[in-house]
Short mmCIF file of C-alpha atoms and ligand atoms in Angstrom, two decimals:
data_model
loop_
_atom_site.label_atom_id
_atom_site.label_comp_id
_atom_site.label_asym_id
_atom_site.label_seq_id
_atom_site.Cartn_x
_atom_site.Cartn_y
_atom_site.Cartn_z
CA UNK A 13 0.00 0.00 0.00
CA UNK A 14 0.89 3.54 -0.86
CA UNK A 15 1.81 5.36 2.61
CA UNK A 16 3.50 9.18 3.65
CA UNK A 17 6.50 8.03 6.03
CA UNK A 18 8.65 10.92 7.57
CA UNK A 19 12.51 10.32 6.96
CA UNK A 20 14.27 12.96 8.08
CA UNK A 21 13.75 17.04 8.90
CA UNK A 22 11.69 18.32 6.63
CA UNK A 23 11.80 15.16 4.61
CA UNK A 24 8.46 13.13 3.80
CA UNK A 25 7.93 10.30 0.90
CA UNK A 26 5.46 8.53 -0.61
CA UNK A 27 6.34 5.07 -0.93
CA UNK A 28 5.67 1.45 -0.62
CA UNK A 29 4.78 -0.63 2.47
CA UNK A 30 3.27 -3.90 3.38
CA UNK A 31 -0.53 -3.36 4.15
CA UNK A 32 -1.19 -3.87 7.84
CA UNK A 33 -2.94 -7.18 9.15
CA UNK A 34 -4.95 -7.68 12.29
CA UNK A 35 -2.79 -8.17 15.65
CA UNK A 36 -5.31 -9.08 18.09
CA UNK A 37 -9.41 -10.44 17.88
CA UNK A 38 -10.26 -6.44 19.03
CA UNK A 39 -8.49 -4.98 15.62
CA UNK A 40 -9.68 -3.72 12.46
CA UNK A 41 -8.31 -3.10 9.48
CA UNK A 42 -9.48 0.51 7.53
CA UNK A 43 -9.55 1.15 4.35
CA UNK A 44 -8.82 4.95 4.73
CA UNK A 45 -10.63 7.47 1.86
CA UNK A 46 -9.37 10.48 3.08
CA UNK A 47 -6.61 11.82 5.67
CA UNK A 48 -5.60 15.43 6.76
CA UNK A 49 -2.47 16.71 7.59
CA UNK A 50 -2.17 18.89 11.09
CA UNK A 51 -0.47 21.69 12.27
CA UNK A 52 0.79 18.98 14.67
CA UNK A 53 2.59 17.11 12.17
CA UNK A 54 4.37 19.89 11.02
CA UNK A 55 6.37 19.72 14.69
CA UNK A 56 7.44 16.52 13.88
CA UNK A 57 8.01 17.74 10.06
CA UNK A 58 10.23 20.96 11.52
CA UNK A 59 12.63 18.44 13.21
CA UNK A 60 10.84 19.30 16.54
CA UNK A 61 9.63 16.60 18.09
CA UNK A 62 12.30 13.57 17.13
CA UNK A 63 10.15 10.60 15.25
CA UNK A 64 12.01 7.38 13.72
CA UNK A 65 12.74 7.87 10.78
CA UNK A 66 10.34 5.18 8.31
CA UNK A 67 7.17 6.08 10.46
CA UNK A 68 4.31 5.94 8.72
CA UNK A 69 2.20 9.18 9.71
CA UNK A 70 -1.22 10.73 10.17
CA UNK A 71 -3.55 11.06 12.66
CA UNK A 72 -6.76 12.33 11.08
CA UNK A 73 -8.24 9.09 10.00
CA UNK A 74 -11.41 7.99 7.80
CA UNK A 75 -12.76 5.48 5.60
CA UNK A 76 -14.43 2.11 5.14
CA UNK A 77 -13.66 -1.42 7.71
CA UNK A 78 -12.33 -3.74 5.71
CA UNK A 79 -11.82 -6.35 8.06
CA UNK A 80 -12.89 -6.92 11.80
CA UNK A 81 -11.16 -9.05 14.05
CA UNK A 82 -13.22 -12.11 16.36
CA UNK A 83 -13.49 -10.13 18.78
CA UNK A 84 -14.84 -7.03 17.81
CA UNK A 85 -19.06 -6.88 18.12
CA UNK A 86 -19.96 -3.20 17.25
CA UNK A 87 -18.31 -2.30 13.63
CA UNK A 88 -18.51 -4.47 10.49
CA UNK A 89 -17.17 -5.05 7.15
CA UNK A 90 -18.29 -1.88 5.25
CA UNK A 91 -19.07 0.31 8.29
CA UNK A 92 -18.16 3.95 7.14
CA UNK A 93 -15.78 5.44 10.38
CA UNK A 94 -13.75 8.00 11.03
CA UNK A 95 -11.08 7.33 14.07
CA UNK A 96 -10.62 9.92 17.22
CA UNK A 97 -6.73 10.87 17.08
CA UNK A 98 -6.25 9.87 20.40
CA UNK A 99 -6.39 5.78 20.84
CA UNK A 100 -7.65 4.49 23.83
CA UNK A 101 -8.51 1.09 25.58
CA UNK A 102 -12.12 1.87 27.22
CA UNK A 103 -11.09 0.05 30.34
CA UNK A 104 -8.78 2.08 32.21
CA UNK A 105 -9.26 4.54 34.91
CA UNK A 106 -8.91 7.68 32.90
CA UNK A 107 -10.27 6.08 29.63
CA UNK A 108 -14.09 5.28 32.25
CA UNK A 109 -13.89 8.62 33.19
CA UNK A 110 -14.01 9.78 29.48
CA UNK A 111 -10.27 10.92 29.57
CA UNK A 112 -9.37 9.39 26.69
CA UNK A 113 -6.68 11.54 26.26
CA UNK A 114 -5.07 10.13 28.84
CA UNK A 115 -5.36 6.63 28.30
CA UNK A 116 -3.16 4.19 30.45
CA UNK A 117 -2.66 1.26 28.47
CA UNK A 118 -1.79 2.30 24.98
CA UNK A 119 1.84 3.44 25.41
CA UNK A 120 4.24 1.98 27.19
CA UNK A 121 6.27 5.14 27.34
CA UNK A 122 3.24 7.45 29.01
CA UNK A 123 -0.22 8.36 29.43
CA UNK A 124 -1.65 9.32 26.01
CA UNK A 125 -1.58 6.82 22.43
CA UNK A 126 -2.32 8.51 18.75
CA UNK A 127 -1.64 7.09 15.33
CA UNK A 128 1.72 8.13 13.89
CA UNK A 129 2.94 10.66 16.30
CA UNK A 130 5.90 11.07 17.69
CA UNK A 131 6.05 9.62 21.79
CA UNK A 132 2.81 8.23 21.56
CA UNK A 133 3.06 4.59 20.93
CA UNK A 134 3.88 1.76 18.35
CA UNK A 135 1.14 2.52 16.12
CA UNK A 136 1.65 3.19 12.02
CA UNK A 137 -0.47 6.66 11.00
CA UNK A 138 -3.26 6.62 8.59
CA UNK A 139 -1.93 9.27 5.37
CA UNK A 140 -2.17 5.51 3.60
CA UNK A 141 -4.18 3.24 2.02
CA UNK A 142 -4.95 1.17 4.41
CA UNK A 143 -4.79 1.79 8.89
CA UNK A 144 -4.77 -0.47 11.73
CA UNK A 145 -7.28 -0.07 14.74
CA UNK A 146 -6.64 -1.09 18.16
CA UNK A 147 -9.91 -2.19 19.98
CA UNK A 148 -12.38 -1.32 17.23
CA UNK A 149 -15.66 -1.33 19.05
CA UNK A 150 -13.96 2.03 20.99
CA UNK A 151 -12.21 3.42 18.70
CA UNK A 152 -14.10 3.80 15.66
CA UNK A 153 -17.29 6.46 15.79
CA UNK A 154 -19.62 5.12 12.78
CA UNK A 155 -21.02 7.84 10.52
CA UNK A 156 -23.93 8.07 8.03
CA UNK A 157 -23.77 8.32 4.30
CA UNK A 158 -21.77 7.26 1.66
CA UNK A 159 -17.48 8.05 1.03
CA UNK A 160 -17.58 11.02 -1.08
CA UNK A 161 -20.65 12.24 -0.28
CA UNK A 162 -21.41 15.70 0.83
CA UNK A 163 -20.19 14.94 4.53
CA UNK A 164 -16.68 13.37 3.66
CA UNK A 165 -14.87 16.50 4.86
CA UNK A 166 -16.63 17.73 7.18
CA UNK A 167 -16.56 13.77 8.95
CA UNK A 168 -12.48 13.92 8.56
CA UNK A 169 -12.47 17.17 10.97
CA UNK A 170 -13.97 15.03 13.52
CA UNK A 171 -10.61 12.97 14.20
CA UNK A 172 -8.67 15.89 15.41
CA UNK A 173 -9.63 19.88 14.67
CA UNK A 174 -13.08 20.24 15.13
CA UNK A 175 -13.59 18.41 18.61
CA UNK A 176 -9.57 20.18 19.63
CA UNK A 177 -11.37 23.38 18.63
CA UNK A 178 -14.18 22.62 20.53
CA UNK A 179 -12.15 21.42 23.76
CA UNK A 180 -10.27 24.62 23.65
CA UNK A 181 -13.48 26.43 24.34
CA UNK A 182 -14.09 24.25 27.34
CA UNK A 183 -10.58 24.11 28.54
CA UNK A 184 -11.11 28.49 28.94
CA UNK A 185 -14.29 27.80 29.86
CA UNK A 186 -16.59 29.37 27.03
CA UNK A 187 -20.28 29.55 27.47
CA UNK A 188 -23.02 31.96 26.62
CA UNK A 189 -22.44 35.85 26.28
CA UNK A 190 -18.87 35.33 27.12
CA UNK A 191 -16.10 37.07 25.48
CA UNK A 192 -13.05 35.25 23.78
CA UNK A 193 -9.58 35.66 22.26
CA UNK A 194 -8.41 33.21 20.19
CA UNK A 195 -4.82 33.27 19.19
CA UNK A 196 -4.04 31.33 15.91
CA UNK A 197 -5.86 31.05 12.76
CA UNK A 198 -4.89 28.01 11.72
CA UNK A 199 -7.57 24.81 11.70
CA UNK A 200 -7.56 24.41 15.85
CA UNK A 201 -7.93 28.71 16.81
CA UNK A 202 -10.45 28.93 13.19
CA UNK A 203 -13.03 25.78 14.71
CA UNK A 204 -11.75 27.05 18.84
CA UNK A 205 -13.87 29.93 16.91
CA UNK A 206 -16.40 28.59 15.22
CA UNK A 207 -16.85 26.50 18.38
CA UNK A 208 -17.18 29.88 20.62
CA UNK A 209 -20.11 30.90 18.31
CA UNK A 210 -21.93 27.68 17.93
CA UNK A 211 -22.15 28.24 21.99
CA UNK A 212 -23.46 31.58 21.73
CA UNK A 213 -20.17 33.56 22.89
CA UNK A 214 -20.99 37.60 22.40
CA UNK A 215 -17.76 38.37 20.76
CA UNK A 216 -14.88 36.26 19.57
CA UNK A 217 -11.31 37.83 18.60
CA UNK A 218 -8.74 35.71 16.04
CA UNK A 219 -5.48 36.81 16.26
CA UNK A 220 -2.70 36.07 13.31
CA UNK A 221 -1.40 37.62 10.83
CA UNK A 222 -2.18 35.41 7.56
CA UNK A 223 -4.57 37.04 5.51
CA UNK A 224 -6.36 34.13 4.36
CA UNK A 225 -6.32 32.99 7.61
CA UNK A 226 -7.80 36.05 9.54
CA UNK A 227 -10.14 36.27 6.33
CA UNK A 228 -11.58 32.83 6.87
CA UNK A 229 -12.07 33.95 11.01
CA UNK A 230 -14.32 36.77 9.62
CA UNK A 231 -16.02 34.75 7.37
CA UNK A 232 -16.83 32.50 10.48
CA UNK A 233 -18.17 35.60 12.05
CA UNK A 234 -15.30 36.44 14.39
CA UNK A 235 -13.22 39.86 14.70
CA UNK A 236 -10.07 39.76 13.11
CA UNK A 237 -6.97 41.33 14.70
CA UNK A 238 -3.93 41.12 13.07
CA UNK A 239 -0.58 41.29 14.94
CA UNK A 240 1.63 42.83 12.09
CA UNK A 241 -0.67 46.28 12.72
CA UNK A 242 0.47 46.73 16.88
CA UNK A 243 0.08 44.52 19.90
CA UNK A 244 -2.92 42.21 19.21
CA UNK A 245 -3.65 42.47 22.93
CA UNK A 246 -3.92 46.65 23.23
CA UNK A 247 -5.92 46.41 19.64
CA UNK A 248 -8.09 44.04 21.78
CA UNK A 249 -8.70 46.28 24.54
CA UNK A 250 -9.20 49.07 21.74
CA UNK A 251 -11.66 47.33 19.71
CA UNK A 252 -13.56 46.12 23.15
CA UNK A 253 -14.10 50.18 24.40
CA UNK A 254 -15.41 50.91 20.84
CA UNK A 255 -18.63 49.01 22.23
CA UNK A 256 -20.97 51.47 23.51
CA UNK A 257 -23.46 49.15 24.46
CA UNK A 258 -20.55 47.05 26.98
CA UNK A 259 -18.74 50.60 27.67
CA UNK A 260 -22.80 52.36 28.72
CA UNK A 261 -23.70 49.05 31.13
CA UNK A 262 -20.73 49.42 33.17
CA UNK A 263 -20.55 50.37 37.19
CA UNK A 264 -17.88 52.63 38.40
CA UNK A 265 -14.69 50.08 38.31
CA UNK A 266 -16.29 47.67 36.02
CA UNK A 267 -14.62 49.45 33.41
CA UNK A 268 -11.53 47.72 34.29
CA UNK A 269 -12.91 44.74 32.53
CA UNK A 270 -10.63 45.89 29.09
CA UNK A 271 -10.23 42.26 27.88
CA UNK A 272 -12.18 39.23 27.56
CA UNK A 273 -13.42 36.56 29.99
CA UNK A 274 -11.56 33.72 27.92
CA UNK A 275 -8.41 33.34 26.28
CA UNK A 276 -7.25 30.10 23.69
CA UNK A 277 -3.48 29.67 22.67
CA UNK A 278 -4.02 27.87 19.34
CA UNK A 279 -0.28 28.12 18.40
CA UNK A 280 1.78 26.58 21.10
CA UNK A 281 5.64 26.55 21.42
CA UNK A 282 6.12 27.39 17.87
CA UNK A 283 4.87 30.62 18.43
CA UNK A 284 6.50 33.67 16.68
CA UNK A 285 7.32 36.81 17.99
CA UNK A 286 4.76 39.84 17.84
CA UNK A 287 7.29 42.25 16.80
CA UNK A 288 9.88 40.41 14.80
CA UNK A 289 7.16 37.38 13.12
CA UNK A 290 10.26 35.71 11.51
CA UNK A 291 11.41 34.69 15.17
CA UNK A 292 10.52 32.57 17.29
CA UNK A 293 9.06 33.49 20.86
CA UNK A 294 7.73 30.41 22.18
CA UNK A 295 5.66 32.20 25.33
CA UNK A 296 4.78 34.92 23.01
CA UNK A 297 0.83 33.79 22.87
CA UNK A 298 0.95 32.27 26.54
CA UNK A 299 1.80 35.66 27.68
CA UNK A 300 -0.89 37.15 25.73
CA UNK A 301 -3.49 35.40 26.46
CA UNK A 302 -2.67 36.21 30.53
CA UNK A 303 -2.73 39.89 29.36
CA UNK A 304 -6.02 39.83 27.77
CA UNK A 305 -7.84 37.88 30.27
CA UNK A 306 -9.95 39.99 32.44
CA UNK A 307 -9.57 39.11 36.04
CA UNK A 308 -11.49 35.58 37.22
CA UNK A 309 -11.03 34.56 33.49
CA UNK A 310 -10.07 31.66 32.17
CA UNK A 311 -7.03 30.10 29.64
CA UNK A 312 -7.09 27.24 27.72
CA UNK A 313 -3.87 26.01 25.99
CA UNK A 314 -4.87 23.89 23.33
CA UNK A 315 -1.68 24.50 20.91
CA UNK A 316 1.27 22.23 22.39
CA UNK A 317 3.95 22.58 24.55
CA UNK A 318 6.58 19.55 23.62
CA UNK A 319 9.72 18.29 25.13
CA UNK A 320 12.07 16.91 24.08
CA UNK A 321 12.77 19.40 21.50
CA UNK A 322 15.74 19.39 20.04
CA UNK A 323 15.23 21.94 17.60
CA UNK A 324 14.72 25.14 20.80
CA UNK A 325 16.59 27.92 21.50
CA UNK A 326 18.44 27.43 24.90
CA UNK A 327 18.67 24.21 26.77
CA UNK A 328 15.30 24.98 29.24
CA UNK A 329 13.10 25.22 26.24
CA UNK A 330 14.75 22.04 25.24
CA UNK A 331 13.37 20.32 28.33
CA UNK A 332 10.32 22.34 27.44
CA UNK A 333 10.55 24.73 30.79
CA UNK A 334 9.69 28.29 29.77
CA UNK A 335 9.10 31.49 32.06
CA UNK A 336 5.38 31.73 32.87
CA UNK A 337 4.03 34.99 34.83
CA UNK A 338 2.76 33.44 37.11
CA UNK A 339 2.41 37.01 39.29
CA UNK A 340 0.02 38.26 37.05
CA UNK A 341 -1.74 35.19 36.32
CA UNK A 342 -2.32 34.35 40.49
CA UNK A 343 -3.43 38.45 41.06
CA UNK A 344 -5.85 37.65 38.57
CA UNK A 345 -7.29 34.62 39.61
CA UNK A 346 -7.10 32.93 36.31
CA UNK A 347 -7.36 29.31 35.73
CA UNK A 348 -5.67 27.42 33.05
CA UNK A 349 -6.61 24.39 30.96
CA UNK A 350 -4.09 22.07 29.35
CA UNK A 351 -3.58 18.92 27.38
CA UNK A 352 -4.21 16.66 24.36
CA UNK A 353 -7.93 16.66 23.13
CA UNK A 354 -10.11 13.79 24.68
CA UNK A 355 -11.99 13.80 21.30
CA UNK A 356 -14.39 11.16 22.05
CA UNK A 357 -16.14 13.05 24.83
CA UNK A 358 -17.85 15.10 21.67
CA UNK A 359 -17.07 13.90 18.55
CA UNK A 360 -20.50 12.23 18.31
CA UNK A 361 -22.05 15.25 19.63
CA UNK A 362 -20.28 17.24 16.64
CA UNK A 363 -21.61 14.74 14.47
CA UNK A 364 -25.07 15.53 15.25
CA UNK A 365 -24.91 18.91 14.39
CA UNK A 366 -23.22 17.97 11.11
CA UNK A 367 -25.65 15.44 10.06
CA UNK A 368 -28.54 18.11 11.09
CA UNK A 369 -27.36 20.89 9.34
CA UNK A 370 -26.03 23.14 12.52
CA UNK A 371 -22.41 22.69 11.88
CA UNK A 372 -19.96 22.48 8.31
CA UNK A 373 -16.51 22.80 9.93
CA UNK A 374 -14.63 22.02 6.27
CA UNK A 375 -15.56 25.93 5.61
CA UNK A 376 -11.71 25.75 6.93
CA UNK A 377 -10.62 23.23 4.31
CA UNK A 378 -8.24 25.20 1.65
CA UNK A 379 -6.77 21.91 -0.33
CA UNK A 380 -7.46 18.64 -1.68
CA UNK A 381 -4.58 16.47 -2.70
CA UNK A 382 -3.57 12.82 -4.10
CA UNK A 383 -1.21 10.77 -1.69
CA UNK A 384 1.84 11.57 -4.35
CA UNK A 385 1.32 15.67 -3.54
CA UNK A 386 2.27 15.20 0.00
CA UNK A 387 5.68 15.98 0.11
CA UNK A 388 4.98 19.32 -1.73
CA UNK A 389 1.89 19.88 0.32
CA UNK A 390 3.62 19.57 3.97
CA UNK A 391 6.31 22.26 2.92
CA UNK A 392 3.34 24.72 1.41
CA UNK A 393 1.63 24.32 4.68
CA UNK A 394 4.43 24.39 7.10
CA UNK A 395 5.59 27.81 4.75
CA UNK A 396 2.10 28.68 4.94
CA UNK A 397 1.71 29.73 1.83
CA UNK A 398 -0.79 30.28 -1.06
CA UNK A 399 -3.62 29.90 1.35
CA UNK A 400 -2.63 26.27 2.67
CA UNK A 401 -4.85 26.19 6.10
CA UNK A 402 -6.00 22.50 6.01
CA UNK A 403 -5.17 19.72 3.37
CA UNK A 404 -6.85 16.73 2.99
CA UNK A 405 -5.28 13.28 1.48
CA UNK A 406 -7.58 11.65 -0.55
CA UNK A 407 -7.67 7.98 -1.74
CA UNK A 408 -8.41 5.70 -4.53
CA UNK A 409 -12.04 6.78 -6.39
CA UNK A 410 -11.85 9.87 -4.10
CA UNK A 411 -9.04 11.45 -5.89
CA UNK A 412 -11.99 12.12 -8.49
CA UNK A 413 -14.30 13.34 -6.08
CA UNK A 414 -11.55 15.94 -4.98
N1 NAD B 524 -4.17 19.74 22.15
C1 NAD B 524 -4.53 19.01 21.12
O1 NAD B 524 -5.21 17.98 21.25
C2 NAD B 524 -4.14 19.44 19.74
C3 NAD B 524 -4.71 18.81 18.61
C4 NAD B 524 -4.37 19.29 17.34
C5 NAD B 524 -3.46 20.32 17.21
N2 NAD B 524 -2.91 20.87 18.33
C6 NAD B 524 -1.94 21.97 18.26
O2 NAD B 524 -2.63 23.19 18.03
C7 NAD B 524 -1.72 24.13 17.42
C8 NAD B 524 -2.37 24.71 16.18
O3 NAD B 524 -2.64 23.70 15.24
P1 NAD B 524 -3.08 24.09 13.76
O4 NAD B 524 -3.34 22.83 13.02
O5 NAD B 524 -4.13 25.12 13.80
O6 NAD B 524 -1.66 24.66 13.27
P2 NAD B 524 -1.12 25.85 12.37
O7 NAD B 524 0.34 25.74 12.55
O8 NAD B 524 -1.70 25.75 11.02
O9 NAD B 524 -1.65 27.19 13.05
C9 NAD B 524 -0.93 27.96 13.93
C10 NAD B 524 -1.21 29.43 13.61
O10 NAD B 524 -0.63 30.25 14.64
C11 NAD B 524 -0.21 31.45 14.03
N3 NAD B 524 0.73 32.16 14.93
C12 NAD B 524 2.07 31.99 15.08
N4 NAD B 524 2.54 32.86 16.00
C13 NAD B 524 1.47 33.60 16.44
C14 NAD B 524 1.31 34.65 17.38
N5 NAD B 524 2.36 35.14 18.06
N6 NAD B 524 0.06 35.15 17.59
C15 NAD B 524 -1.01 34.67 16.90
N7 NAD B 524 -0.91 33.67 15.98
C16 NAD B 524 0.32 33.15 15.75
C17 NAD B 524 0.38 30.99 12.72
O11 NAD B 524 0.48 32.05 11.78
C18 NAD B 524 -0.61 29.91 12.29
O12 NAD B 524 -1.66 30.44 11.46
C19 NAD B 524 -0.44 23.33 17.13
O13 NAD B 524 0.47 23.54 18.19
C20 NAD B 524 -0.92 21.91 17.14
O14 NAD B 524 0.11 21.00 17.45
C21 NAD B 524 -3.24 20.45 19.57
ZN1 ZN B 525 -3.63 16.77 15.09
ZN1 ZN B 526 -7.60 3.54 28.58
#
């Protein structure tokens, strides 16, 4: 089978390898139709995260069971599934208490299993033709319709983005009415977003400096700020006092409520620097979104913070310790939420609303490719150029479709 293995910085090739057979009664065998590549990948891709080389990748994983194993009772032959990114037994402590995320028995090496990714496990991605899939009945969430049909993207978003975006908004705690600043445009801060307003937030603030990016957040009905015009976190405070209606409801001191009541980093440790973009400044958006947060507020950190990683600046970072204000963040009596996505805990929630018409998350999807594009399409996206904000692999009779 035809497969996108990562062999070296910066390096990825299509090439040959044996298709996978079933390991164990619980395992199926996918025939995948289409695969994204993620902003996470691009660590690994950037030399960031070290990853054998030979690793087959890919994490955003749907398409067709080909095979089931004795053992599984749930998902047949045919089933049309898409796979969370995270895989998880069912049976452990955190996997009962729908921490998925933090499965216990997947990896050896810690508390947390995905396909192809570095640190997280023996298991081959899914940018191929075919995937395996540890305990089946769990792992796979079954979806309506037909491959191709008018679903097929919006159904890939559910392995990863869309259910990361919408974690994000719990992790900092978004609800009703409440105000948010979202930093990063990319897939995760664009459905954080789109997320926010599906819950009713009053106003939502994207923060980048793409165009096509920022463009896409307004088109989702958020308020574009872009960094290269000032600090996005004074523009934030500007844009907020330009509401008369907030600015006329306030009591004497209220008015000291110049931010918002939640902030998302959607960038992570890769962050660049405000001022100087071509430079990294990996606690640029951390220390943002403490700034913008109006006292009592919350944070969620849904872009990753990664150690080893080899590729930092000074031999802390390479541990992954960075300064944190934590002053500021204490006086304000902030709380912070962290962590992998336990995508499970909604993805069939977020399935609802696409099936019934409330939700079409691949309004984010820029590209469609054929396995052999890959290579070129990982450097466009990690250069993030000519618009590349989410690619999607697709396979056999759905290269046509694309
Ligand atoms: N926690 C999880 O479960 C989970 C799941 C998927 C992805 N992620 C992580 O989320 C992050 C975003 O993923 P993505 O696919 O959207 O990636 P992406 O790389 O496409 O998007 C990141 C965006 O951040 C912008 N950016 C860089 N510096 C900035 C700054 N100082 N201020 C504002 N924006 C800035 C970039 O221009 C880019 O548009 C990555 O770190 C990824 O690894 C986490
Ligand atoms: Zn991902
Ligand atoms: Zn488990």
């Amino acid at each position: 089978m035809k497969a996108v293995s990562y062999e070296g910085v910066r390096k990825m090739l299509v090439s040959d390898h044996p298709k996978p057979k079933l390991k164990s009664p619980a395992d199926a065998l996918l025939r995948v139709t289409t695969s994204g590549i993620c902003g996470s990948d691009l660590h690994m891709f950037d030399g960031r995260t070290p990853l054998d080389e030979g690793t087959v990748v890919g994490h955003e994983i749907m398409g067709v069971i080909e095979e089931v194993g004795d053992a599984v009772s749930s998902i047949k032959k045919g089933d049309r599934v898409v796979l969370p990114f995270n895989i998880a037994c069912g049976f452990c402590y955190n996997c009962h208490r729908g921490n998925t995320h933090s499965c216990l028995t997947m990896n050896p090496e810690g508390a947390s299993a995905a396909y192809g990714y570095a640190g997280m496990g023996p298991y081959a991605g899914g940018q191929a033709e075919f995937v395996l899939v540890p305990y089946a009945d769990f792992n796979c969430l079954k979806l309506p319709g037909t491959p191709g049909d008018k679903w097929e993207d919006d159904f890939l978003l559910l392995a990863d983005v869309f259910p990361t975006g919408y974690h994000a908004t719990e992790l900092a705690c978004v609800s009703p009415g409440k105000t948010v600043a979202i930093f990063g445009a990319g897939p995760v801060g664009l459905l954080a977003a789109y997320s926010s307003i599906l819950k009713g937030a009053a106003e939502v603030y994207v923060v980048d400096n793409i165009p096509e990016r920022l463009a896409k957040a307004k088109e989702l009905g958020a308020i574009p700020v872009n960094f290269s015009n000032g600090d996005p976190v004074e523009q934030i405070f500007k844009l907020r006092k330009k509401n008369k209606g907030i600015q006329q409801s306030y009591r004497p001191g209220e008015e000291k409520l110049e931010g918002v009541d939640c902030a998302i980093d959607a960038v992570g440790y890769q962050a660049r620097d405000d001022t100087r973009p071509n430079k990294e400044n990996s606690t640029q958006v951390l220390e943002n979104a403490i700034r913008v947060v109006n006292p009592a507020g919350a944070v969620g950190l849904i872009g990753v913070y990664l150690a080893p990683d080899p590729g930092a600046g000074n031999k802390d970072a390479q541990k992954g310790i960075f300064p944190f204000p934590l002053a500021d963040f204490f006086d304000k009596a902030l709380s912070l939420g962290t962590g992998q996505a336990p995508v499970k805990k909604y993805n069939e929630y977020l399935r609802d609303l696409i099936v019934n018409g409330r939700a079409k998350p691949s309004k984010i999807v820029s590209h469609h490719i054929d396995i052999d594009q890959a290579p070129q399409a990982y450097d466009k996206f990690d250069k993030r150029v000519y618009g590349y904000t989410k690619v999607l692999i697709k396979f056999g009779d759905m290269t046509k479709a694309a």
